[in-house]
Short mmCIF file of C-alpha atoms in Angstrom, two decimals:
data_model
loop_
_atom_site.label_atom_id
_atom_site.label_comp_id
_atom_site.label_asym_id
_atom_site.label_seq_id
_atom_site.Cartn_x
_atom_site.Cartn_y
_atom_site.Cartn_z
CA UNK A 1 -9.14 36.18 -12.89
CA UNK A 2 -7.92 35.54 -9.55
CA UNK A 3 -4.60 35.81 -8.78
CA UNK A 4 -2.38 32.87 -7.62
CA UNK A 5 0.64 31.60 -6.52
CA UNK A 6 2.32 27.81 -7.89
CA UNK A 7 3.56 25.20 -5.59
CA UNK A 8 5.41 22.19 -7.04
CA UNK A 9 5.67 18.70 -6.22
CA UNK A 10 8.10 17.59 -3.57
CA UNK A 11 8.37 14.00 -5.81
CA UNK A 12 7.46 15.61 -8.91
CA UNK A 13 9.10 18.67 -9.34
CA UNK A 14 7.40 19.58 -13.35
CA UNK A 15 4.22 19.48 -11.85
CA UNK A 16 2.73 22.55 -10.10
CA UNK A 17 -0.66 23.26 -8.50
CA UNK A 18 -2.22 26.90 -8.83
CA UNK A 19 -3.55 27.68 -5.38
CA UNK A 20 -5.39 31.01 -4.56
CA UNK A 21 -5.95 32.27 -0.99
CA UNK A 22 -9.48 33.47 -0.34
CA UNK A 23 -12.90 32.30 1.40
CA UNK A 24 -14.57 29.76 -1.15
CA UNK A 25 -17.68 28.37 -1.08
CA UNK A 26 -18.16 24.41 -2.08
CA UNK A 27 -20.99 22.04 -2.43
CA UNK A 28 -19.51 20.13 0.66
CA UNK A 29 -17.78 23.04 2.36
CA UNK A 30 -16.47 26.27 2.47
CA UNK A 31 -12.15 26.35 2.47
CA UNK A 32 -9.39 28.82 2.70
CA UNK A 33 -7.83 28.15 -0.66
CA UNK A 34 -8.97 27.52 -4.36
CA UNK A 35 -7.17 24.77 -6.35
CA UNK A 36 -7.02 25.80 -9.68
CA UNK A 37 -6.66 22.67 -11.74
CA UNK A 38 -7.28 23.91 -15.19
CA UNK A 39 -4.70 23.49 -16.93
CA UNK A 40 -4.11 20.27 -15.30
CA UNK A 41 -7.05 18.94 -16.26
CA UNK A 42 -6.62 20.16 -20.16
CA UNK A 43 -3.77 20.96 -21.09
CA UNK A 44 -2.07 17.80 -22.36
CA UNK A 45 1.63 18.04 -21.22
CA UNK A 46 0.05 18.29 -17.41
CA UNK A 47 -2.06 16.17 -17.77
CA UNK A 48 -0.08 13.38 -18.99
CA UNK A 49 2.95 14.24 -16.76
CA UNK A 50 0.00 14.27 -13.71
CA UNK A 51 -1.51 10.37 -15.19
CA UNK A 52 2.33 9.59 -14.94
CA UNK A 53 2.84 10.72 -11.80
CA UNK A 54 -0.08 8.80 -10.89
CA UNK A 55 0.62 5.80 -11.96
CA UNK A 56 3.58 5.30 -9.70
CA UNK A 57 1.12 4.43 -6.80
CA UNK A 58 -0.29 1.26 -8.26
CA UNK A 59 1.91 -1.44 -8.66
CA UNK A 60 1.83 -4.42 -11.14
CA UNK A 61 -0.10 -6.67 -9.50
CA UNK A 62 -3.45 -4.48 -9.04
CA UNK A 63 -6.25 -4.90 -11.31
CA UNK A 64 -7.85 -1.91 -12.74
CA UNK A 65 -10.45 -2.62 -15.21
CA UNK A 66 -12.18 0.72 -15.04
CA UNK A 67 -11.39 4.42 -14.06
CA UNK A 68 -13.81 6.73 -13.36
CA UNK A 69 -13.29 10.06 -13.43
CA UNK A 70 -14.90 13.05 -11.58
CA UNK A 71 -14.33 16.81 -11.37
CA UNK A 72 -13.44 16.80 -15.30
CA UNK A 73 -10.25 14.58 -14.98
CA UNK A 74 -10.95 12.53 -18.44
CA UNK A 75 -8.00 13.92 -20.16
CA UNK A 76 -6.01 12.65 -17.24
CA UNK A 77 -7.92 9.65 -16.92
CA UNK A 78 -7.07 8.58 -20.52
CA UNK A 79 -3.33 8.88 -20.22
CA UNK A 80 -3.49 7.21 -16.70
CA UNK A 81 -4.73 4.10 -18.48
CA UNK A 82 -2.31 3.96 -21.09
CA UNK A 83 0.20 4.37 -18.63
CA UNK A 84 -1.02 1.58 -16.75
CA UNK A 85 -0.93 -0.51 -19.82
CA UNK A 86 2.28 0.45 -20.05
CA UNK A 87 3.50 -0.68 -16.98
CA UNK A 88 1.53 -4.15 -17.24
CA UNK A 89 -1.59 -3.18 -14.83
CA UNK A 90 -3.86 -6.23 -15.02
CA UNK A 91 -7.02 -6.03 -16.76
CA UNK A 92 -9.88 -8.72 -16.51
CA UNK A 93 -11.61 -7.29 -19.14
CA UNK A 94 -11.86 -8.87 -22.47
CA UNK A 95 -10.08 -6.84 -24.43
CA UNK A 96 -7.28 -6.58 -22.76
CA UNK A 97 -7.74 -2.80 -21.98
CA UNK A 98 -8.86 -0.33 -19.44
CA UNK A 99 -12.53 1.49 -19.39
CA UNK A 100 -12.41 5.03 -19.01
CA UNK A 101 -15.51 5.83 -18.13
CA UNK A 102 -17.14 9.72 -16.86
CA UNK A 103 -20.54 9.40 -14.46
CA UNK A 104 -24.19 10.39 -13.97
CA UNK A 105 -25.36 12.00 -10.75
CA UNK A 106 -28.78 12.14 -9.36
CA UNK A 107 -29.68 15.32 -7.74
CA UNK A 108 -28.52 14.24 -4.55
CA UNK A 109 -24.61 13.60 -5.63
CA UNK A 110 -25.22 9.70 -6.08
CA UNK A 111 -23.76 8.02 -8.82
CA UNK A 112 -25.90 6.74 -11.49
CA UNK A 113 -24.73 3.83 -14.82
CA UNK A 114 -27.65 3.05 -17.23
CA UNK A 115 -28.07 -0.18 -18.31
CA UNK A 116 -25.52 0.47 -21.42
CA UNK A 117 -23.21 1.24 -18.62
CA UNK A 118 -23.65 -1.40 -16.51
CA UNK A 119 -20.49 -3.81 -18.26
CA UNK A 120 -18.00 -0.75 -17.10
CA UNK A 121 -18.58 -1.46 -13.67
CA UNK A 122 -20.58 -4.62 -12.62
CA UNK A 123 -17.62 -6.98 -11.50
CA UNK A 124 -15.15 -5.37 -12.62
CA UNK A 125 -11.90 -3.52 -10.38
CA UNK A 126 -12.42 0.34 -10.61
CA UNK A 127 -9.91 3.32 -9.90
CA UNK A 128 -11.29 6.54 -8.70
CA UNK A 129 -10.29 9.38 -10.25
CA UNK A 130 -10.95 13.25 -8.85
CA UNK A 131 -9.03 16.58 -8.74
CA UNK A 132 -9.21 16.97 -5.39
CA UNK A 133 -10.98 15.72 -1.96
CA UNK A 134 -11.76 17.90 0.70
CA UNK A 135 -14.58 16.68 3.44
CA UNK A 136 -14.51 13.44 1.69
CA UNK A 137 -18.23 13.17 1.44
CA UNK A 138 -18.21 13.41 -2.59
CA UNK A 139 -15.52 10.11 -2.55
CA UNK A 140 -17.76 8.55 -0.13
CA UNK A 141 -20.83 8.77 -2.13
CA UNK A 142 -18.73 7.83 -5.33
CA UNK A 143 -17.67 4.34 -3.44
CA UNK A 144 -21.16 3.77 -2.25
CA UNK A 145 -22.73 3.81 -6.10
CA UNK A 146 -19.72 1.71 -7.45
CA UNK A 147 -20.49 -1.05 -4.52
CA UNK A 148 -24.16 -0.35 -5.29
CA UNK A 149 -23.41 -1.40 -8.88
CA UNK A 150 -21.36 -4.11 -7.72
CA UNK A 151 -18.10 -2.55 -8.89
CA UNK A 152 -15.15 -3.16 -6.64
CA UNK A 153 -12.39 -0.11 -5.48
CA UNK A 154 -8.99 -0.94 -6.52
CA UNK A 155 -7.91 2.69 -5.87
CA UNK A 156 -8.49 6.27 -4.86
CA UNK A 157 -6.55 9.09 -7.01
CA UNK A 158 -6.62 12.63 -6.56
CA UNK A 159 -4.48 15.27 -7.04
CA UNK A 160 -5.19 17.24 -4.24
CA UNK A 161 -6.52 15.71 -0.87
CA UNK A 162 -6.84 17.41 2.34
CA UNK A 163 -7.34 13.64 4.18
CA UNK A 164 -5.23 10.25 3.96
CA UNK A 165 -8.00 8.04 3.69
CA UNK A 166 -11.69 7.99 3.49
CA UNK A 167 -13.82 5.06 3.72
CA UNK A 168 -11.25 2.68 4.80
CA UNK A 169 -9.59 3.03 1.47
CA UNK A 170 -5.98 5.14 1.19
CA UNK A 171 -6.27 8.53 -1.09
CA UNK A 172 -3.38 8.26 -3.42
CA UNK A 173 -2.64 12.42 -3.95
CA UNK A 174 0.41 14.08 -5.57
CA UNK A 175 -0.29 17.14 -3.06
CA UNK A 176 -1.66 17.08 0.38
CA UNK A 177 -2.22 19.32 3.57
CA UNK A 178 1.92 19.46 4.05
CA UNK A 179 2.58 20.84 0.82
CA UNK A 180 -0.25 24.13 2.00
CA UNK A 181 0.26 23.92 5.81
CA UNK A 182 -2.52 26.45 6.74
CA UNK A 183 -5.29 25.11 4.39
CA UNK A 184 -8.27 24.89 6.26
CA UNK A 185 -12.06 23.13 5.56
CA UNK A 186 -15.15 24.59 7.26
CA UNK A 187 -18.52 22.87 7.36
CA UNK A 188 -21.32 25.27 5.86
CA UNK A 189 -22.62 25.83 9.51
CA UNK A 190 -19.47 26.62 11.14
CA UNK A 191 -17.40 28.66 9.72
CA UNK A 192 -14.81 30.78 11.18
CA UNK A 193 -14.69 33.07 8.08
CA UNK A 194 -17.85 33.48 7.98
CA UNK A 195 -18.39 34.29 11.31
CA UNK A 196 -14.83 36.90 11.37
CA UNK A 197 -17.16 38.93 8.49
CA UNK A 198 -14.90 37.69 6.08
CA UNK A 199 -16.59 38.25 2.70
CA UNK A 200 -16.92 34.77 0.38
CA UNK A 201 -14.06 35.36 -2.85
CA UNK A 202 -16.25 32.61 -5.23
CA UNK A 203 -17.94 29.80 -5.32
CA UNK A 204 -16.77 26.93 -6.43
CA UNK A 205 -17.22 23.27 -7.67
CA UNK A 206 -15.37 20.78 -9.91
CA UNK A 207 -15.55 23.09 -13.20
CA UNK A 208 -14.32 25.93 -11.42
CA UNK A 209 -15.24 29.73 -9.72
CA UNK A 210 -17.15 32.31 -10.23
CA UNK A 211 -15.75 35.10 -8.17
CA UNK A 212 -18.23 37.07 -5.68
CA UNK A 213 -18.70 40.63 -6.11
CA UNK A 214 -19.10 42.78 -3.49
#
């Protein structure tokens, strides 16, 4: 395992991201620092403290029929809907409750809802839901399949985001590029470490690392 170091929320001061310094290859990008969002993303005290924390960005008059989660956020997903219930988040849907609801992709990153799907997201007000958003391309392509299905983007939630907004829509994050100043995001055919001889640490995705070795 790769060591770490924990920074805590400014707002939120129980919740802590594990970030480890390195050069770390991603689908979209290669970056200067791993977010390790484990335990965020499983364990259920951080999780549910992270849905509440969450929550806080969406006041009672938005409708959210749907969230859809990415990078393995469904444990945070489901306690981000009951807290939404909670705080009287408006739901067209029948029931009365919110669809929590995990993707397909195709092989080139698109999002993909079979017919039995379809009723999740056709029509109905959608929150996005990742760990964290780096070049922006992966939210991009996640807003261009729910349009495509003719869902429409209440939201954007992460809980780490290295940009404000993306796609005209505001990224609602719990940490950002102030909270690790010199976090940097390369583009696969420019990058600086790469070019210094800087040898890669992992590579990465949204289930986790699996370190290089040299």
């Amino acid at each position: 395992m790769l060591e770490y170091t924990k920074i805590y929320s400014k707002k939120y001061p129980d919740i802590a991201l594990k970030v480890i310094p390195g050069h770390f290859v991603t689908p979209n990008s290669h970056i200067n620092y791993y977010m390790d969002m484990t335990t965020m993303k499983t364990r259920q005290s951080e999780a549910r403290a992270i849905a509440m924390a969450m929550s806080q960005s969406y006041m009672a008059t938005t409708v959210i029929d749907t969230i859809i989660c990415m990078d393995g956020t469904e444990v945070i997903g489901a306690y981000l809907a009951d807290e939404l219930s909670k705080a009287g988040i408006l739901s067209m849907n029948r029931h009365k409750t919110i669809y929590v609801v995990t993707p397909e992709y195709d092989q080139a990153g698109q999002l993909i809802f079979r017919d039995n799907m379809l009723m999740m997201v056709n029509e109905k007000h959608v929150l996005l839901l990742l760990a964290s958003m780096t070049t922006g391309k992966t939210v991009t392509r996640a807003i261009e399949g729910i349009n495509y299905y003719g869902g429409h983007v209440s939201g954007v939630s992460t809980i780490f985001s290295a940009g404000t907004s993306v796609a005209g829509y505001e990224i609602n994050a719990l940490f950002n590029k102030s909270d690790i100043p010199d976090y940097i995001s390369y583009s696969h055919d420019n990058c600086k470490m790469c070019q210094d001889g800087t040898k890669i640490t992992a590579i990465c995705n949204g289930f986790g690392y699996s370190e290089v070795k040299h």
